[in-house]
XYZ file of C-alpha atoms in Angstrom:
466
model
C 32.433 -47.817 -84.086
C 35.360 -50.246 -84.256
C 37.172 -48.975 -81.155
C 36.082 -47.122 -78.026
C 37.681 -43.655 -77.813
C 39.009 -42.551 -74.435
C 41.829 -40.543 -72.853
C 43.934 -42.178 -70.133
C 45.168 -40.311 -67.069
C 48.694 -41.708 -66.707
C 50.055 -39.132 -64.251
C 52.620 -40.974 -62.054
C 51.410 -44.339 -63.393
C 53.792 -47.191 -64.176
C 54.172 -47.873 -67.891
C 56.450 -50.176 -69.855
C 58.042 -49.849 -73.278
C 59.644 -52.971 -74.717
C 62.381 -52.008 -77.191
C 65.119 -49.416 -77.392
C 65.041 -48.106 -80.945
C 63.649 -44.967 -82.587
C 60.045 -46.187 -82.378
C 60.455 -46.871 -78.660
C 61.942 -43.389 -78.275
C 58.829 -41.788 -79.785
C 56.513 -43.799 -77.528
C 58.553 -42.901 -74.448
C 58.405 -39.222 -75.378
C 54.605 -39.420 -75.606
C 54.258 -41.244 -72.284
C 56.576 -38.809 -70.511
C 54.602 -35.845 -71.846
C 51.506 -37.415 -70.244
C 53.260 -37.564 -66.852
C 53.798 -41.329 -66.809
C 56.608 -43.153 -65.051
C 58.321 -45.014 -67.878
C 60.320 -48.214 -67.691
C 62.208 -49.437 -70.763
C 63.414 -52.980 -71.253
C 65.943 -53.556 -74.070
C 69.548 -54.763 -74.402
C 70.585 -51.451 -76.009
C 69.133 -47.958 -76.444
C 69.421 -45.291 -79.103
C 71.482 -42.299 -77.997
C 68.674 -39.969 -76.904
C 66.885 -42.690 -74.983
C 70.163 -43.675 -73.308
C 70.635 -40.044 -72.270
C 67.145 -39.996 -70.723
C 68.014 -43.156 -68.808
C 71.253 -41.584 -67.536
C 69.292 -38.503 -66.416
C 66.698 -40.621 -64.612
C 63.800 -39.648 -66.868
C 63.194 -43.325 -67.677
C 64.163 -46.529 -65.876
C 66.236 -48.822 -68.087
C 66.356 -52.603 -67.686
C 69.388 -53.469 -69.842
C 68.377 -56.975 -70.856
C 65.896 -58.969 -72.944
C 62.204 -58.873 -72.127
C 60.836 -61.231 -69.451
C 57.148 -62.041 -68.896
C 57.163 -60.709 -65.329
C 58.096 -57.245 -66.640
C 54.433 -56.444 -67.328
C 53.347 -56.999 -63.720
C 52.130 -53.782 -62.100
C 52.051 -51.800 -65.344
C 49.053 -49.671 -66.376
C 50.043 -49.629 -70.042
C 52.525 -51.653 -72.057
C 53.856 -50.822 -75.514
C 55.867 -53.347 -77.534
C 58.112 -51.488 -79.990
C 60.562 -54.115 -81.202
C 61.122 -55.624 -84.635
C 61.138 -59.111 -83.118
C 57.774 -60.735 -83.908
C 57.976 -63.543 -81.298
C 58.834 -61.014 -78.573
C 55.929 -58.755 -79.562
C 53.573 -61.732 -79.537
C 54.808 -62.760 -76.100
C 54.292 -59.250 -74.718
C 50.728 -59.265 -76.019
C 50.000 -62.702 -74.543
C 51.440 -61.748 -71.142
C 49.349 -58.575 -70.998
C 46.203 -60.364 -72.124
C 46.631 -62.929 -69.352
C 46.760 -60.132 -66.777
C 44.180 -57.745 -68.258
C 46.765 -55.033 -68.991
C 46.268 -52.560 -71.826
C 48.804 -53.343 -74.536
C 49.831 -51.887 -77.871
C 52.105 -53.676 -80.322
C 53.328 -51.039 -82.731
C 52.184 -51.502 -86.348
C 50.225 -54.651 -85.517
C 46.534 -53.794 -84.898
C 45.668 -57.441 -84.267
C 47.905 -57.349 -81.168
C 46.551 -54.094 -79.740
C 44.026 -53.425 -76.989
C 44.438 -49.706 -77.584
C 45.590 -47.525 -80.442
C 47.943 -44.584 -80.072
C 46.218 -41.915 -82.183
C 47.558 -38.981 -84.124
C 47.277 -36.132 -81.636
C 46.582 -32.422 -81.811
C 47.756 -31.004 -78.497
C 46.334 -27.712 -77.254
C 46.472 -28.801 -73.636
C 44.179 -29.130 -71.844
C 42.338 -29.392 -75.173
C 43.362 -32.487 -77.100
C 42.053 -33.985 -80.319
C 42.880 -37.595 -81.137
C 42.555 -39.032 -84.641
C 42.587 -42.756 -85.247
C 41.974 -45.128 -88.135
C 42.004 -48.121 -85.810
C 45.567 -48.871 -86.846
C 44.558 -49.447 -90.463
C 45.935 -46.265 -92.014
C 48.140 -44.284 -89.604
C 49.495 -42.133 -92.442
C 45.950 -40.993 -93.198
C 45.432 -40.110 -89.529
C 48.607 -38.007 -89.609
C 47.479 -36.315 -92.817
C 44.175 -35.342 -91.216
C 46.013 -34.119 -88.137
C 48.186 -31.866 -90.292
C 45.134 -30.319 -91.897
C 43.370 -29.762 -88.586
C 46.481 -28.260 -86.982
C 46.196 -25.280 -89.297
C 42.553 -24.720 -88.311
C 43.035 -24.723 -84.526
C 44.912 -21.755 -83.029
C 46.973 -22.344 -79.897
C 44.562 -20.024 -78.096
C 41.985 -22.801 -77.867
C 44.131 -24.384 -75.167
C 44.001 -21.124 -73.209
C 40.235 -20.976 -73.646
C 39.844 -24.552 -72.380
C 42.005 -23.771 -69.331
C 40.016 -20.630 -68.492
C 36.731 -22.522 -68.833
C 38.086 -25.100 -66.399
C 39.010 -22.361 -63.939
C 35.448 -21.039 -64.070
C 33.703 -24.403 -64.017
C 32.962 -24.520 -60.286
C 31.555 -20.974 -60.331
C 29.272 -21.825 -63.254
C 28.067 -24.952 -61.506
C 27.355 -22.996 -58.339
C 25.484 -20.339 -60.325
C 23.169 -22.730 -62.193
C 23.058 -25.701 -59.823
C 21.494 -28.800 -61.381
C 20.112 -26.894 -64.386
C 22.281 -28.693 -66.929
C 20.500 -27.076 -69.880
C 21.170 -23.533 -68.619
C 24.818 -24.389 -67.957
C 25.273 -25.755 -71.452
C 23.618 -22.725 -73.052
C 25.773 -20.368 -71.003
C 28.920 -22.113 -72.177
C 27.756 -22.179 -75.789
C 27.285 -18.424 -75.663
C 30.408 -17.651 -73.657
C 32.793 -19.774 -75.700
C 31.684 -18.222 -78.982
C 31.660 -14.598 -77.799
C 34.189 -11.863 -76.948
C 35.981 -14.010 -74.357
C 36.854 -16.557 -77.016
C 38.248 -13.858 -79.310
C 40.389 -12.463 -76.490
C 41.724 -15.918 -75.606
C 42.580 -16.656 -79.233
C 44.376 -13.294 -79.390
C 46.518 -14.317 -76.420
C 44.991 -12.044 -73.774
C 44.007 -14.623 -71.161
C 43.435 -12.080 -68.369
C 40.920 -10.119 -70.428
C 39.275 -13.346 -71.580
C 38.799 -14.577 -68.009
C 37.411 -11.217 -66.899
C 34.952 -11.325 -69.803
C 33.810 -14.831 -68.830
C 33.231 -13.676 -65.251
C 31.215 -10.688 -66.474
C 29.061 -12.879 -68.700
C 28.410 -15.229 -65.805
C 27.383 -12.380 -63.509
C 25.042 -10.964 -66.169
C 23.540 -14.291 -67.281
C 19.778 -14.047 -67.764
C 18.078 -17.121 -66.333
C 14.868 -16.483 -68.254
C 16.698 -16.310 -71.560
C 18.851 -19.349 -70.824
C 15.778 -21.435 -69.963
C 13.697 -20.367 -72.948
C 12.884 -23.034 -75.508
C 13.013 -22.623 -79.278
C 12.411 -24.683 -82.404
C 14.675 -24.869 -85.430
C 13.320 -26.332 -88.668
C 16.484 -27.614 -90.288
C 16.825 -28.805 -93.862
C 18.916 -31.989 -93.862
C 19.380 -32.009 -97.635
C 18.928 -35.005 -99.941
C 20.844 -37.503 -97.807
C 24.594 -37.022 -98.180
C 26.024 -35.634 -94.889
C 28.566 -33.577 -96.841
C 25.694 -31.470 -98.191
C 24.563 -30.215 -94.770
C 24.984 -26.507 -94.125
C 27.329 -25.338 -91.372
C 24.330 -23.819 -89.590
C 22.448 -27.117 -89.702
C 25.352 -29.065 -88.227
C 25.886 -26.499 -85.491
C 22.238 -26.626 -84.401
C 22.216 -30.430 -84.488
C 25.114 -30.353 -82.023
C 23.269 -27.965 -79.683
C 19.839 -29.594 -79.632
C 18.196 -31.045 -76.532
C 15.801 -33.072 -78.687
C 15.653 -33.863 -82.411
C 12.563 -34.868 -84.366
C 13.566 -36.458 -87.675
C 11.602 -37.850 -90.575
C 11.852 -40.827 -92.886
C 13.914 -38.976 -95.510
C 16.771 -38.097 -93.159
C 19.584 -40.586 -93.744
C 21.060 -42.524 -90.787
C 24.465 -40.972 -91.498
C 22.977 -37.522 -90.831
C 21.136 -38.631 -87.687
C 24.485 -39.906 -86.384
C 25.778 -36.317 -86.418
C 23.230 -35.226 -83.808
C 24.609 -34.437 -80.343
C 25.198 -37.791 -78.707
C 23.089 -37.195 -75.586
C 20.200 -35.430 -77.356
C 16.823 -37.163 -77.307
C 15.903 -38.488 -80.757
C 12.289 -38.910 -81.831
C 11.358 -40.548 -85.127
C 8.313 -38.914 -86.699
C 8.703 -40.258 -90.231
C 5.934 -40.680 -92.749
C 5.586 -43.280 -95.461
C 2.675 -43.843 -97.775
C -0.335 -44.715 -95.597
C 1.990 -45.265 -92.643
C 2.618 -42.234 -90.427
C 4.722 -42.738 -87.305
C 3.061 -39.587 -85.976
C 0.258 -37.571 -87.637
C 1.221 -34.054 -88.694
C -1.084 -32.435 -86.137
C 0.634 -34.401 -83.380
C 4.069 -33.374 -84.658
C 3.013 -29.731 -84.572
C 1.716 -30.094 -81.014
C 4.833 -31.966 -79.886
C 7.112 -29.182 -81.174
C 5.155 -26.652 -79.121
C 5.152 -28.818 -75.988
C 8.910 -29.506 -76.107
C 9.760 -25.835 -76.645
C 7.474 -24.791 -73.790
C 9.465 -27.162 -71.582
C 12.490 -24.954 -72.290
C 14.169 -27.313 -74.718
C 16.119 -26.484 -77.839
C 14.289 -28.493 -80.487
C 15.597 -29.333 -83.942
C 13.010 -30.516 -86.446
C 15.245 -32.282 -88.958
C 13.575 -32.554 -92.368
C 14.789 -34.192 -95.566
C 15.618 -31.725 -98.324
C 14.368 -28.212 -97.578
C 11.682 -27.509 -94.943
C 9.679 -25.254 -97.274
C 9.642 -27.474 -100.369
C 7.033 -30.190 -99.816
C 8.307 -30.475 -96.250
C 5.194 -29.065 -94.512
C 7.452 -26.623 -92.710
C 4.920 -23.855 -93.224
C 2.288 -25.783 -91.276
C 4.675 -26.378 -88.411
C 5.783 -22.762 -88.006
C 2.149 -21.608 -88.171
C 1.517 -23.678 -85.065
C 4.670 -22.352 -83.404
C 3.759 -18.739 -84.186
C 0.229 -19.178 -82.829
C 1.658 -20.426 -79.538
C 4.361 -17.779 -79.235
C 7.256 -20.234 -79.631
C 10.494 -18.728 -81.024
C 11.592 -20.475 -84.214
C 14.040 -20.328 -87.080
C 13.995 -22.041 -90.469
C 17.350 -23.252 -91.790
C 17.218 -24.011 -95.526
C 18.641 -27.190 -96.976
C 19.516 -28.443 -100.436
C 16.217 -29.610 -101.853
C 16.032 -33.101 -103.322
C 15.465 -31.806 -106.852
C 18.805 -29.993 -106.801
C 20.675 -32.865 -105.178
C 19.218 -35.581 -107.408
C 19.690 -33.661 -110.644
C 23.310 -32.748 -109.889
C 24.323 -36.252 -108.835
C 22.493 -37.821 -111.796
C 24.085 -35.451 -114.301
C 20.739 -33.887 -115.295
C 20.686 -30.062 -115.289
C 17.220 -28.807 -114.417
C 17.572 -25.902 -116.822
C 19.627 -25.628 -120.012
C 19.633 -22.958 -122.680
C 19.016 -25.494 -125.444
C 16.532 -27.724 -123.624
C 14.610 -26.055 -120.802
C 14.050 -22.453 -119.814
C 12.030 -23.199 -116.676
C 11.495 -25.876 -114.057
C 8.396 -26.814 -112.079
C 8.395 -28.790 -108.837
C 5.249 -30.783 -108.080
C 4.281 -33.481 -105.611
C 2.891 -36.848 -106.548
C 1.499 -37.299 -103.049
C -2.101 -38.323 -103.491
C -5.199 -37.198 -101.687
C -7.979 -39.737 -101.359
C -6.039 -42.204 -103.508
C -5.672 -40.042 -106.615
C -2.955 -37.742 -107.907
C -4.381 -34.485 -109.261
C -2.186 -31.846 -110.895
C -2.649 -28.991 -113.343
C -1.898 -31.294 -116.268
C -2.138 -28.723 -119.127
C 0.341 -26.533 -117.233
C 2.934 -29.340 -117.287
C 2.983 -30.057 -121.034
C 5.396 -27.312 -122.162
C 8.224 -29.130 -124.027
C 10.720 -26.449 -122.942
C 10.066 -26.991 -119.253
C 11.517 -29.517 -116.810
C 9.086 -31.136 -114.385
C 10.353 -32.646 -111.141
C 7.946 -34.873 -109.235
C 8.462 -35.460 -105.519
C 6.896 -38.566 -103.921
C 5.656 -39.770 -107.288
C 7.027 -43.299 -107.659
C 3.816 -45.058 -106.637
C 1.815 -42.812 -108.990
C 4.209 -43.030 -111.944
C 1.773 -44.896 -114.266
C -1.003 -42.326 -113.855
C 1.464 -39.434 -113.900
C 2.957 -40.435 -117.249
C -0.432 -41.385 -118.691
C -1.961 -38.009 -117.832
C 0.970 -36.017 -119.189
C 0.800 -37.896 -122.488
C -2.970 -37.594 -122.740
C -2.741 -33.835 -122.165
C -0.219 -33.341 -124.942
C 3.290 -34.039 -123.686
C 5.113 -36.259 -126.205
C 5.312 -39.923 -125.254
C 9.008 -39.993 -126.150
C 9.821 -37.128 -123.756
C 12.937 -38.212 -121.808
C 12.234 -39.112 -118.203
C 14.327 -40.383 -115.321
C 13.889 -41.656 -111.800
C 16.646 -41.108 -109.210
C 16.523 -43.295 -106.118
C 18.413 -42.435 -102.911
C 19.989 -39.432 -104.547
C 23.485 -38.268 -103.471
C 24.119 -41.452 -101.470
C 26.571 -44.217 -102.460
C 23.621 -46.512 -103.275
C 22.059 -43.990 -105.687
C 20.295 -45.554 -108.718
C 19.315 -43.728 -111.900
C 16.950 -45.106 -114.555
C 16.596 -43.291 -117.879
C 13.579 -43.786 -120.138
C 10.657 -41.869 -121.590
C 7.177 -41.015 -120.440
C 5.993 -44.120 -122.271
C 8.536 -46.511 -120.739
C 9.377 -45.158 -117.280
C 6.497 -46.781 -115.335
C 7.480 -50.239 -116.565
C 11.141 -49.565 -115.804
C 10.293 -48.485 -112.271
C 8.247 -51.633 -111.706
C 10.884 -53.936 -113.207
C 13.691 -52.404 -111.138
C 11.502 -52.356 -107.993
C 12.290 -48.716 -107.321
C 11.084 -47.648 -103.882
C 11.052 -44.261 -102.144
C 12.931 -42.087 -101.550
C 13.047 -41.414 -105.273
C 12.477 -38.440 -107.548
C 11.152 -38.306 -111.117
C 12.613 -35.815 -113.615
C 10.790 -35.198 -116.907
C 12.033 -33.144 -119.829
C 14.580 -32.865 -122.605
C 17.357 -32.158 -120.107
C 17.265 -35.842 -119.177
C 18.875 -36.595 -122.563
C 22.093 -35.054 -121.189
C 22.390 -37.585 -118.375
C 24.574 -40.105 -120.190
C 27.065 -37.447 -121.285
C 27.345 -35.734 -117.902
C 27.245 -38.961 -115.919
C 30.154 -40.254 -118.041
C 32.169 -37.144 -117.193
C 31.474 -37.536 -113.492
C 32.511 -41.192 -113.630
C 35.822 -40.183 -115.209
C 36.405 -37.587 -112.526
C 35.886 -40.116 -109.708
C 37.636 -43.104 -111.318
C-alpha cells in the first residue's frame, strides 16, 4: 500500500488554498462541502471564487503567498502554476508538520485528493496515488452507476440505530456484526433504496427487536473454492464470505493476492501442505474447524481450486457433519479448467478428445499408483494434479502400458497468474523438460492430443492482449 487511506473531519477547521484559478476553485468547492473554513491567498481570483469571497464564503488575501500563511492551518493545498511558489508552500508545510497537497505533483504531496463518490454519509474515495488521476475518475464514473443514492439514506439510518444496537448486544461484537450484515441486506435495505426512509427505519427497529441471540452467536464453516490463483476468477459468493469471516484457514495453493481480499480484521491461519511438509496434519485441520465453529465463529476454509476436486473437502465436511456443525461448500474453478484455458489447451475437442480424466500424482508411501491401462485411450485427455515430482514415473508407466511416447504433453506452472509458465513436449520428453526448467509446484500436467492446439490458441490469446 503506497499511501494510507483516511477521511479527514474538517468541520470548522482552518484550511488554506494557494492560488486563485479554476483549479483552486475546484479545491475550494470540495473543502467548503466538507465544512471547512477556507482561506485563499492569490493576487487575483476567477469570477466565481471572487463572488464567494464577496459573499464571505471564503476569506481572500489579495496578495502573493507568504510563508507565515500556513501557520494554524489543518490542510494546505497549493494550486498555482508557479513551480517555485508550489515548492515553497510544500517546504513551509513540511517544516511545520502540516498536511499539504501540491496539485498535479505527487512528489510534493503528503495527501492525495481522491476521486470521490458522495452518498453522504457514505463516501467512496478512489486514488491512484497521484499517478493516474484520469483512471481514478474513470473508475469513479463506472462505480457511480452501480451505487444508488439510497445507500446514503441506508448509511444514515444505520447511524441513527447504532446506539440501540450497541445497547442490545453490548460487547458481543460478533453478534452486532452479524445483525448488521443481515439487516443491511434485507427488506430495510430495499425500502431505503426505494426512497422510503421511514419504512426502512421501522423495519430495522423490528429486526432489532426480533433478533435471535442464539442464531446470531451460532458458528458455521464455509468450504470455499479459491480457484486456480487469479483473484478475478473468484465467485461472488466466495468473495462475500471472505469479507464476513471471523477466521480464515487457507492452504498453500491460495495465492497471496486472494488472501489479501479477506476481511482485514479476520484471523488468518495458514494450514498449507507441501510434499512431506504439512503445516498442520489433515486430522488437526478437521478438528480445528469444529473447535472454531463451536466457539461461535464464522469460519472460511479457503482451498485452492475446488474443495471437492483433490481438495479433501469431503473429509472435512464429514467431520463437521459428525459434530453437528453447520456448513456450506462453495465451488471454485478447478485448476484443470483454469490451467487449460490460460494455456490455450482445450480439455475436450471433437477432433482430439471426447473425454477427460482428472487424477492425482500425490504418492502414498513414496510411490504413485494409478489405473494405468485406463489412462491409455488416445482419444482421452488426462490431467494430473500434484504430479510434477512424479513426472518421470508417470510418463514411463503410461508409455509402458501402451500410450504413445510421442503423445503431446504439457506442464502449466502457476496457472492464471502473471508468472504462469507453460512447457510443451511429449510423454517421452516432458520429464527432462520439467527438470531442466526447474518447474516447481503449483503445476499441472496435461496429456493428450489436445495439447497440440496450444501454440495456435496461445498465439491468438497473445494477439488479443498485445
